[in-house]
GROMACS .gro file of C-alpha atoms in nm:
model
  145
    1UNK     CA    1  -2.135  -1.384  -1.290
    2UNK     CA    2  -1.987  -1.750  -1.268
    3UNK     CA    3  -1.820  -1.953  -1.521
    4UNK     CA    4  -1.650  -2.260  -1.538
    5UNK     CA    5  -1.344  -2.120  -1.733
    6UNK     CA    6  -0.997  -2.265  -1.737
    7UNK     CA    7  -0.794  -2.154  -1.415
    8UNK     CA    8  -0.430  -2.109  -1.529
    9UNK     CA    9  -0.162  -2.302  -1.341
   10UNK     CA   10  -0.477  -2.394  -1.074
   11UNK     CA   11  -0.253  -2.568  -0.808
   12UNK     CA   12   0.004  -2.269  -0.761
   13UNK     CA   13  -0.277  -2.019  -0.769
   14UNK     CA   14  -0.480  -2.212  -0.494
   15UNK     CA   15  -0.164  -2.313  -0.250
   16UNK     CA   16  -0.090  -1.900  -0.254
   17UNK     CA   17  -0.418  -1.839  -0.099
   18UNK     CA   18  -0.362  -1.835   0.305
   19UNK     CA   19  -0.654  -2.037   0.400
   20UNK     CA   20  -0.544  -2.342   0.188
   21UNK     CA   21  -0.124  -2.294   0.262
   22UNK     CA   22  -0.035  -2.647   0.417
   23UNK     CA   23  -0.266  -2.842   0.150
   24UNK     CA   24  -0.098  -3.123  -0.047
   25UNK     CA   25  -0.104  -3.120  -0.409
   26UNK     CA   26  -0.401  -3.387  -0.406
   27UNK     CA   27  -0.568  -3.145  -0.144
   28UNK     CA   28  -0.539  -2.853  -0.367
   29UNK     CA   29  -0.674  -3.057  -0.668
   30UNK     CA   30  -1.023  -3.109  -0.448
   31UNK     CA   31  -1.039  -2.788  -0.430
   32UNK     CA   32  -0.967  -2.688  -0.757
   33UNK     CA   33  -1.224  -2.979  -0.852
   34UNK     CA   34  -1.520  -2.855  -0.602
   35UNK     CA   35  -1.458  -2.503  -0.698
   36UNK     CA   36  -1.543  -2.265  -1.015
   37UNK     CA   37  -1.384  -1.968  -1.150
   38UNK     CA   38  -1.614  -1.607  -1.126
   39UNK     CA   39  -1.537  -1.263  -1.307
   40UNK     CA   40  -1.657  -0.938  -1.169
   41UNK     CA   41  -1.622  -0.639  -1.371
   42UNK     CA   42  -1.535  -0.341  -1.180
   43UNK     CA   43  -1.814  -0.172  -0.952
   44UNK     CA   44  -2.041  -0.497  -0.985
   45UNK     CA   45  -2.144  -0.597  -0.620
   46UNK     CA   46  -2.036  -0.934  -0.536
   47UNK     CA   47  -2.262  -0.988  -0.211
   48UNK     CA   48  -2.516  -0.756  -0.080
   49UNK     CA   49  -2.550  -0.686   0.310
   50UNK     CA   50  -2.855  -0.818   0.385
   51UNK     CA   51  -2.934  -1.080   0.155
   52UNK     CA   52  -2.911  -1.461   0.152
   53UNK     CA   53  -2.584  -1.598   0.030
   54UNK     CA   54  -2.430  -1.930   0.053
   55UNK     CA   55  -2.109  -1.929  -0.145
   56UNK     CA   56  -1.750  -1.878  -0.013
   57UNK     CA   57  -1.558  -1.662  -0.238
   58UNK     CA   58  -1.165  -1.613  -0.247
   59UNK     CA   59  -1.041  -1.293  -0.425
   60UNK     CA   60  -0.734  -1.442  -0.693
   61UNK     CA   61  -0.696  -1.115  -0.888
   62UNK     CA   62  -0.808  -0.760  -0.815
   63UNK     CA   63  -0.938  -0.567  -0.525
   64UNK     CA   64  -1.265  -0.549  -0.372
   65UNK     CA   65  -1.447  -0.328  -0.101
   66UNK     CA   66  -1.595  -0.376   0.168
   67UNK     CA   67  -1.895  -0.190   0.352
   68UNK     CA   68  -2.115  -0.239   0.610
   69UNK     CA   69  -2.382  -0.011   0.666
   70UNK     CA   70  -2.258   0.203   0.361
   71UNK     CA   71  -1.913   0.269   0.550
   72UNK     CA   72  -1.535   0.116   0.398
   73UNK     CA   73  -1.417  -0.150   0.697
   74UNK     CA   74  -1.184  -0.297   0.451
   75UNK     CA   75  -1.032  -0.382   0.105
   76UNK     CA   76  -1.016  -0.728   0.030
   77UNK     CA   77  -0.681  -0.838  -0.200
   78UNK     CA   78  -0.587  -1.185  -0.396
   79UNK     CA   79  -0.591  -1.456  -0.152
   80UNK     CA   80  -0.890  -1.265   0.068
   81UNK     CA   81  -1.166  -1.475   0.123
   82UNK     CA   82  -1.568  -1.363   0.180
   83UNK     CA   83  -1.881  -1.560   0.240
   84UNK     CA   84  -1.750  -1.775   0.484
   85UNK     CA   85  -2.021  -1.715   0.784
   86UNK     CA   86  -2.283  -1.741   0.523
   87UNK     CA   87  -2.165  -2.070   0.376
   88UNK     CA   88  -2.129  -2.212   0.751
   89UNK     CA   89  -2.457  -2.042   0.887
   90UNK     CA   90  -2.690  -1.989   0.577
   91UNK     CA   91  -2.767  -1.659   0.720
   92UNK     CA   92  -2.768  -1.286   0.511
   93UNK     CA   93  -2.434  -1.137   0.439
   94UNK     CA   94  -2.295  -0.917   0.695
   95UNK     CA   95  -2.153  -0.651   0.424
   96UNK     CA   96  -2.193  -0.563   0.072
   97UNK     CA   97  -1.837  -0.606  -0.134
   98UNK     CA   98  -1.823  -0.480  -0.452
   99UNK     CA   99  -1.508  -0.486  -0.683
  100UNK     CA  100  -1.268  -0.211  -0.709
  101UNK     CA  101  -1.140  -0.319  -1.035
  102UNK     CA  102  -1.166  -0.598  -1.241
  103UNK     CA  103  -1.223  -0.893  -0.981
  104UNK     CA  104  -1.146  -1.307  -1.036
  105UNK     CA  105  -1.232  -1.520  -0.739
  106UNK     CA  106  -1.284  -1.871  -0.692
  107UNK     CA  107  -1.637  -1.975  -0.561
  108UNK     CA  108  -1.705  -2.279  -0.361
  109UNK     CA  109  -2.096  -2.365  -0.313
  110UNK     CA  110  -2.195  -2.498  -0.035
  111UNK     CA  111  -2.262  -2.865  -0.104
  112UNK     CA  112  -1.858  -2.875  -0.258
  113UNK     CA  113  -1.746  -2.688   0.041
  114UNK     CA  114  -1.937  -3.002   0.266
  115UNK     CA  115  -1.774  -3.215   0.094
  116UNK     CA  116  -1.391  -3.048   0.129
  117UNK     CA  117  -1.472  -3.038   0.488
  118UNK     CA  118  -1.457  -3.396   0.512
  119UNK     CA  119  -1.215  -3.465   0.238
  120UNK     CA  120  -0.898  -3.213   0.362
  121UNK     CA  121  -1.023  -3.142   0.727
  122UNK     CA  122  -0.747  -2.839   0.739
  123UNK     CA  123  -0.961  -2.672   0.562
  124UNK     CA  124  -1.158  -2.630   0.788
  125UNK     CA  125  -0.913  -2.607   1.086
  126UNK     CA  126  -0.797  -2.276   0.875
  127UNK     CA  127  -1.114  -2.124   0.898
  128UNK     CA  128  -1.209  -2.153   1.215
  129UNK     CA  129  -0.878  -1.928   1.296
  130UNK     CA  130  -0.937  -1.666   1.062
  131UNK     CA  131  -1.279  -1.662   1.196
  132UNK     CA  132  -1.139  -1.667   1.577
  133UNK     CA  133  -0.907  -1.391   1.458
  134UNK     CA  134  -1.167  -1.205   1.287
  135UNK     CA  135  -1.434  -1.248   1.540
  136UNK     CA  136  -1.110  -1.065   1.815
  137UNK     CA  137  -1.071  -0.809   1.566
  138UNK     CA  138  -1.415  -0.685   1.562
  139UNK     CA  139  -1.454  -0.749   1.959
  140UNK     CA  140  -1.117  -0.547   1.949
  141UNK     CA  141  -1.263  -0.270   1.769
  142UNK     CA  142  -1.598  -0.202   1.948
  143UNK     CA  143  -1.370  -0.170   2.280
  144UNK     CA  144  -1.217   0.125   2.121
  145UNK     CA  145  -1.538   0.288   2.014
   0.00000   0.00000   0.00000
């Protein structure tokens, strides 16, 4: 469910979100630029485990799960982000989220995301950490089990 509604007060909403902290104003008006706004209603599935998906998706309102293999790992809040190692690796989505409640999130396809990559590099120097951290979560986790 996209649409290419207003975003109120854009630039504050977008430099509150963790991955794009540090972004100048002009940065954060790329973004707003490349990116559209999405509404899911609660209990609509915003990816699917499984199947292809190419957009990056950061939660601004609401609260979404997440389950892989039909088991919680997580609830994502505003300033979460999903999609990310599909929009880098054009491979199927590693869990299924689906909103909680009513969900808004901003959705960057993966031509627009290209192009922030080489327009506001920190970008992408932000998400290679949260993956790295991510990636030592998970690798954290299967230890314990």
């Amino acid at each position: 469910m996209r649409s290419r509604q207003s975003k109120s007060d854009p630039l504050s909403l977008l430099a509150a979100v963790p991955l794009f902290r540090g972004c100048s104003k002009s940065e954060l008006k790329q973004i707003d630029q490349a990116s559209t706004m999405a509404e899911f209603p609660a209990g609509s599935v915003m990816c699917k485990q499984g199947q292809s998906g190419h957009e990056l998706m950061v939660v601004v309102a609401g609260t979404a799960r997440v389950e892989i293999d039909g088991n919680e790992v997580n609830q994502l809040g505003a300033g979460e982000f999903i999609g990310e190692l599909s929009l880098l690796d054009g491979g199927p989505r590693s869990a299924t989220v689906t909103a909680i409640d009513d969900v808004r999130a901003l959705v960057l396809a993966p031509r627009e995301f290209s192009q922030l990559l080489r327009d506001v590099p920190t970008i992408g120097i932000k998400l290679l950490a949260t993956l790295a951290s991510r990636f030592r979560s998970v690798e954290a986790a299967a230890h314990r089990h």
